[in-house]
């Protein structure tokens, strides 16, 4: 259904070089350090904001990291997911692992991101400027090395199609294990109906397909959401997450309220399982590049 969209996931293994404290949710920290590194060796106008820069259309950083604007609007062609979740107190020797998934034509610039991952060893992380050392970058799909000890195996950088599966199911539990920001009318959803989930995924897939695969998707969203509204919420549990981060483009903190939790939905799910599969890889909602909107699926069959 979405095979025209290519993906490449790289798994980065870092190790703490000293003791320190980092935020509970590390996606924003990882993205910030990587962004600074990539901007340093890509940007020729560091005092200019990307969306105002005359060189943005030819800048690797702008085109592949911060998306200053394109035909589909502002949507970034990657997502981060930190596997080392929930840890705040770090000791020298502790491992930190995260995935970065490149989307669409940005997969052809994987080398740029590998360079950025290496440069992250040279910067301090978080407010305390903790040091981490990159040990390996692997392709988690194949288990093959992409980078280790200064050597890069470009032949192991193998994009894949966005594969999805249709399946019969009458119940699915969706667990959102990172902060999730789905907005309706500019207001944060404090709980997610099934229609909210499907609408958020469809909107994101449409933007990414148009912007980074040059394929405007044609589907009857109104009919799809009408059917999605018939899926009922059987159980749910949500928590509000008060999240804030610093931005290199703005002064002070950005407040990003979000939710985490789970819901079990019941009904005829077969028309939606491929869309849910795609959402699991691409995340949903706002701030997906920070790792927001990641979820796991658990079906009844």
Short mmCIF file of C-alpha atoms in Angstrom, two decimals:
data_model
loop_
_atom_site.label_atom_id
_atom_site.label_comp_id
_atom_site.label_asym_id
_atom_site.label_seq_id
_atom_site.Cartn_x
_atom_site.Cartn_y
_atom_site.Cartn_z
CA UNK A 1 0.00 0.00 0.00
CA UNK A 2 2.87 2.37 0.77
CA UNK A 3 5.75 0.60 -0.99
CA UNK A 4 6.68 3.77 -2.88
CA UNK A 5 8.02 5.16 0.42
CA UNK A 6 11.53 3.96 1.25
CA UNK A 7 12.85 3.66 4.81
CA UNK A 8 16.27 3.10 6.30
CA UNK A 9 16.68 2.44 10.02
CA UNK A 10 20.12 2.72 11.61
CA UNK A 11 20.73 1.72 15.21
CA UNK A 12 23.42 3.71 17.04
CA UNK A 13 25.24 2.31 20.09
CA UNK A 14 26.84 4.89 22.38
CA UNK A 15 28.54 4.48 25.76
CA UNK A 16 28.73 7.06 28.56
CA UNK A 17 32.23 8.31 29.23
CA UNK A 18 31.41 9.89 32.61
CA UNK A 19 28.74 10.09 35.29
CA UNK A 20 25.91 12.55 34.80
CA UNK A 21 22.21 13.31 34.66
CA UNK A 22 20.05 13.50 31.54
CA UNK A 23 16.30 14.07 31.04
CA UNK A 24 13.86 11.19 31.49
CA UNK A 25 12.92 11.31 27.80
CA UNK A 26 16.07 11.43 25.67
CA UNK A 27 14.66 11.77 22.17
CA UNK A 28 14.85 15.55 22.22
CA UNK A 29 18.40 15.50 23.63
CA UNK A 30 19.58 13.08 20.94
CA UNK A 31 17.95 15.11 18.18
CA UNK A 32 19.43 18.34 19.51
CA UNK A 33 23.01 17.04 19.67
CA UNK A 34 22.74 15.39 16.24
CA UNK A 35 21.25 18.54 14.76
CA UNK A 36 24.02 20.76 16.10
CA UNK A 37 26.66 18.38 14.72
CA UNK A 38 25.11 18.14 11.26
CA UNK A 39 24.54 21.88 11.05
CA UNK A 40 28.18 22.60 11.90
CA UNK A 41 29.55 20.74 8.89
CA UNK A 42 26.70 21.55 6.46
CA UNK A 43 25.67 25.15 7.10
CA UNK A 44 27.37 28.07 5.31
CA UNK A 45 25.17 30.73 6.97
CA UNK A 46 25.10 29.76 10.66
CA UNK A 47 23.66 33.10 11.80
CA UNK A 48 20.57 32.73 9.59
CA UNK A 49 17.44 30.77 10.46
CA UNK A 50 16.90 27.90 8.04
CA UNK A 51 13.42 28.94 6.93
CA UNK A 52 14.75 32.40 6.02
CA UNK A 53 18.06 31.31 4.48
CA UNK A 54 18.63 31.86 0.77
CA UNK A 55 20.78 28.71 0.66
CA UNK A 56 18.19 26.40 2.26
CA UNK A 57 17.18 24.70 -1.00
CA UNK A 58 20.75 23.49 -1.52
CA UNK A 59 21.73 22.87 2.10
CA UNK A 60 22.03 19.25 3.23
CA UNK A 61 21.10 20.14 6.80
CA UNK A 62 18.02 22.13 5.84
CA UNK A 63 16.75 19.62 3.31
CA UNK A 64 17.33 16.47 5.34
CA UNK A 65 17.04 17.58 8.97
CA UNK A 66 14.90 20.63 9.63
CA UNK A 67 12.63 20.89 6.54
CA UNK A 68 12.31 24.69 6.14
CA UNK A 69 9.31 24.16 3.84
CA UNK A 70 8.29 22.12 0.82
CA UNK A 71 5.26 21.28 -1.30
CA UNK A 72 3.62 19.37 1.55
CA UNK A 73 4.39 21.83 4.30
CA UNK A 74 6.90 21.51 7.10
CA UNK A 75 7.50 17.84 7.77
CA UNK A 76 10.85 16.25 8.56
CA UNK A 77 12.11 13.09 6.83
CA UNK A 78 13.27 11.09 9.84
CA UNK A 79 12.20 9.83 13.25
CA UNK A 80 14.24 8.96 16.33
CA UNK A 81 13.37 6.31 18.88
CA UNK A 82 15.53 5.89 22.00
CA UNK A 83 15.62 2.28 23.22
CA UNK A 84 17.29 3.33 26.50
CA UNK A 85 14.10 4.85 27.93
CA UNK A 86 13.38 6.24 31.39
CA UNK A 87 16.96 6.52 32.67
CA UNK A 88 18.07 9.78 34.27
CA UNK A 89 21.18 8.95 36.34
CA UNK A 90 24.06 7.75 34.18
CA UNK A 91 27.41 6.25 35.10
CA UNK A 92 30.53 5.88 33.00
CA UNK A 93 30.21 2.71 30.92
CA UNK A 94 26.40 2.76 30.66
CA UNK A 95 25.13 1.99 27.12
CA UNK A 96 22.73 4.28 25.25
CA UNK A 97 21.00 2.94 22.14
CA UNK A 98 18.67 4.66 19.71
CA UNK A 99 17.22 4.12 16.24
CA UNK A 100 17.03 6.77 13.56
CA UNK A 101 14.78 6.01 10.58
CA UNK A 102 15.27 7.99 7.38
CA UNK A 103 12.24 8.44 5.14
CA UNK A 104 11.84 8.77 1.37
CA UNK A 105 14.65 10.24 -0.68
CA UNK A 106 16.54 11.18 2.49
CA UNK A 107 17.73 7.54 2.60
CA UNK A 108 20.22 8.53 -0.12
CA UNK A 109 21.86 10.88 2.39
CA UNK A 110 22.47 8.20 5.02
CA UNK A 111 26.20 8.98 4.93
CA UNK A 112 25.48 12.50 6.14
CA UNK A 113 23.67 11.11 9.18
CA UNK A 114 26.49 8.62 9.87
CA UNK A 115 28.90 11.57 9.88
CA UNK A 116 26.59 13.33 12.32
CA UNK A 117 26.46 10.30 14.61
CA UNK A 118 30.26 10.19 14.70
CA UNK A 119 30.46 13.89 15.51
CA UNK A 120 28.14 13.37 18.50
CA UNK A 121 31.13 11.82 20.31
CA UNK A 122 32.81 15.23 20.23
CA UNK A 123 29.99 17.18 21.89
CA UNK A 124 28.59 17.31 25.39
CA UNK A 125 25.03 16.06 25.88
CA UNK A 126 22.41 17.76 28.01
CA UNK A 127 22.78 20.64 30.45
CA UNK A 128 25.75 18.94 32.13
CA UNK A 129 27.51 18.37 28.79
CA UNK A 130 27.97 14.64 29.38
CA UNK A 131 30.26 12.81 27.01
CA UNK A 132 29.22 9.72 25.07
CA UNK A 133 31.32 7.69 22.61
CA UNK A 134 29.89 6.11 19.47
CA UNK A 135 30.79 2.40 19.34
CA UNK A 136 28.74 1.02 16.46
CA UNK A 137 26.05 1.78 13.92
CA UNK A 138 24.19 -1.25 12.62
CA UNK A 139 21.31 -2.07 10.34
CA UNK A 140 18.84 -3.66 12.82
CA UNK A 141 16.90 -5.28 9.98
CA UNK A 142 19.89 -7.30 8.73
CA UNK A 143 22.22 -7.17 11.74
CA UNK A 144 25.01 -5.86 9.50
CA UNK A 145 27.55 -3.24 10.54
CA UNK A 146 27.29 0.21 9.02
CA UNK A 147 30.04 1.86 11.09
CA UNK A 148 32.59 0.75 13.70
CA UNK A 149 36.00 2.05 14.81
CA UNK A 150 36.22 4.66 12.08
CA UNK A 151 35.27 2.32 9.22
CA UNK A 152 32.02 2.64 7.26
CA UNK A 153 30.39 -0.19 5.31
CA UNK A 154 28.31 1.68 2.75
CA UNK A 155 27.14 -1.57 1.10
CA UNK A 156 25.20 -2.38 4.28
CA UNK A 157 23.14 0.79 4.01
CA UNK A 158 20.13 -0.84 2.37
CA UNK A 159 16.81 0.99 2.24
CA UNK A 160 13.60 -1.02 2.38
CA UNK A 161 10.09 -0.41 1.19
CA UNK A 162 7.46 0.59 3.72
CA UNK A 163 5.84 -2.84 3.96
CA UNK A 164 2.45 -3.20 5.61
CA UNK A 165 0.12 -6.13 6.21
CA UNK A 166 -3.62 -6.51 6.06
CA UNK A 167 -4.94 -8.82 8.75
CA UNK A 168 -8.23 -9.82 10.25
CA UNK A 169 -8.68 -8.53 13.77
CA UNK A 170 -11.51 -7.44 16.02
CA UNK A 171 -9.41 -6.02 18.86
CA UNK A 172 -6.13 -4.14 19.09
CA UNK A 173 -4.31 -2.66 22.07
CA UNK A 174 -2.17 0.35 21.11
CA UNK A 175 0.45 1.33 23.67
CA UNK A 176 2.01 4.78 23.23
CA UNK A 177 5.38 4.47 24.95
CA UNK A 178 6.71 7.95 24.17
CA UNK A 179 5.10 11.38 24.58
CA UNK A 180 2.37 11.80 21.99
CA UNK A 181 0.96 15.10 20.73
CA UNK A 182 -2.11 14.77 18.53
CA UNK A 183 -3.82 18.12 18.06
CA UNK A 184 -7.41 18.69 16.99
CA UNK A 185 -8.28 22.32 16.37
CA UNK A 186 -4.88 23.31 17.82
CA UNK A 187 -5.81 21.65 21.11
CA UNK A 188 -4.01 18.63 22.56
CA UNK A 189 -6.07 15.44 22.67
CA UNK A 190 -5.97 14.19 26.28
CA UNK A 191 -7.23 10.79 25.11
CA UNK A 192 -7.26 9.24 21.65
CA UNK A 193 -10.26 7.73 19.92
CA UNK A 194 -9.54 5.28 17.12
CA UNK A 195 -10.59 7.93 14.59
CA UNK A 196 -8.02 10.34 16.11
CA UNK A 197 -5.29 7.72 15.65
CA UNK A 198 -6.20 6.94 12.05
CA UNK A 199 -6.57 10.59 11.10
CA UNK A 200 -3.15 11.44 12.59
CA UNK A 201 -1.45 8.57 10.77
CA UNK A 202 -3.13 9.36 7.44
CA UNK A 203 -2.18 13.01 7.68
CA UNK A 204 1.44 12.15 8.39
CA UNK A 205 1.72 9.54 5.63
CA UNK A 206 0.20 11.96 3.12
CA UNK A 207 2.67 14.71 4.01
CA UNK A 208 5.72 12.42 3.90
CA UNK A 209 4.65 10.74 0.67
CA UNK A 210 4.14 14.05 -1.08
CA UNK A 211 7.25 15.76 0.27
CA UNK A 212 9.82 12.94 0.13
CA UNK A 213 8.48 10.40 -2.37
CA UNK A 214 6.84 12.86 -4.80
CA UNK A 215 3.59 10.89 -4.65
CA UNK A 216 0.43 12.72 -3.56
CA UNK A 217 -1.78 10.02 -2.04
CA UNK A 218 -5.33 9.81 -3.27
CA UNK A 219 -7.74 8.26 -0.83
CA UNK A 220 -11.19 8.99 0.48
CA UNK A 221 -10.24 10.28 3.90
CA UNK A 222 -13.79 11.27 4.76
CA UNK A 223 -15.08 7.72 4.21
CA UNK A 224 -12.07 6.25 6.01
CA UNK A 225 -12.63 8.40 9.09
CA UNK A 226 -16.36 7.66 9.01
CA UNK A 227 -15.54 3.94 9.24
CA UNK A 228 -12.89 4.58 11.89
CA UNK A 229 -15.44 6.37 14.06
CA UNK A 230 -17.38 3.09 14.27
CA UNK A 231 -14.48 1.43 16.12
CA UNK A 232 -15.19 1.71 19.84
CA UNK A 233 -12.79 2.27 22.72
CA UNK A 234 -13.15 -0.72 25.06
CA UNK A 235 -10.52 0.31 27.64
CA UNK A 236 -8.03 3.16 27.99
CA UNK A 237 -5.57 4.76 30.38
CA UNK A 238 -3.78 8.05 29.72
CA UNK A 239 -1.33 10.25 31.60
CA UNK A 240 -0.47 13.87 30.84
CA UNK A 241 3.24 14.47 30.31
CA UNK A 242 4.57 17.98 30.95
CA UNK A 243 7.48 18.06 28.52
CA UNK A 244 9.69 21.02 27.64
CA UNK A 245 12.83 21.40 25.59
CA UNK A 246 15.34 23.99 24.44
CA UNK A 247 15.58 25.00 20.78
CA UNK A 248 18.67 26.26 18.97
CA UNK A 249 16.40 28.57 16.96
CA UNK A 250 14.44 30.12 19.84
CA UNK A 251 15.23 31.61 23.23
CA UNK A 252 14.04 29.88 26.37
CA UNK A 253 12.15 26.64 26.75
CA UNK A 254 9.43 25.33 24.48
CA UNK A 255 6.53 23.79 26.37
CA UNK A 256 5.26 20.64 24.65
CA UNK A 257 2.48 19.05 26.70
CA UNK A 258 1.78 15.47 25.62
CA UNK A 259 0.17 12.22 26.72
CA UNK A 260 1.34 8.64 27.19
CA UNK A 261 -0.77 5.57 27.77
CA UNK A 262 -2.77 2.90 26.01
CA UNK A 263 -6.17 2.09 24.62
CA UNK A 264 -7.87 -1.09 23.41
CA UNK A 265 -10.14 -0.67 20.43
CA UNK A 266 -12.79 -3.11 19.17
CA UNK A 267 -14.54 -3.49 15.82
CA UNK A 268 -13.76 -4.51 12.25
CA UNK A 269 -10.10 -3.53 12.13
CA UNK A 270 -9.08 -5.18 8.86
CA UNK A 271 -9.42 -1.99 6.74
CA UNK A 272 -7.04 -0.18 9.10
CA UNK A 273 -4.26 -2.67 9.91
CA UNK A 274 -1.99 -1.56 7.04
CA UNK A 275 -2.35 2.07 8.13
CA UNK A 276 -1.53 1.13 11.72
CA UNK A 277 1.58 -0.77 10.54
CA UNK A 278 2.76 2.32 8.67
CA UNK A 279 2.11 4.53 11.70
CA UNK A 280 4.19 2.24 13.88
CA UNK A 281 7.22 2.93 11.67
CA UNK A 282 6.56 6.63 11.04
CA UNK A 283 5.10 7.65 14.45
CA UNK A 284 2.13 9.98 14.72
CA UNK A 285 1.38 13.51 15.84
CA UNK A 286 3.69 16.46 16.42
CA UNK A 287 7.45 16.31 17.19
CA UNK A 288 7.93 12.83 15.73
CA UNK A 289 11.58 13.61 14.97
CA UNK A 290 12.13 13.83 18.75
CA UNK A 291 10.73 10.32 19.12
CA UNK A 292 7.22 11.46 20.01
CA UNK A 293 4.24 9.39 18.90
CA UNK A 294 5.86 5.94 18.93
CA UNK A 295 3.52 3.05 19.63
CA UNK A 296 3.31 -0.75 19.73
CA UNK A 297 0.42 -2.87 18.43
CA UNK A 298 -1.05 -5.95 20.10
CA UNK A 299 -3.81 -7.74 18.16
CA UNK A 300 -6.20 -10.42 19.31
CA UNK A 301 -5.13 -12.69 16.46
#
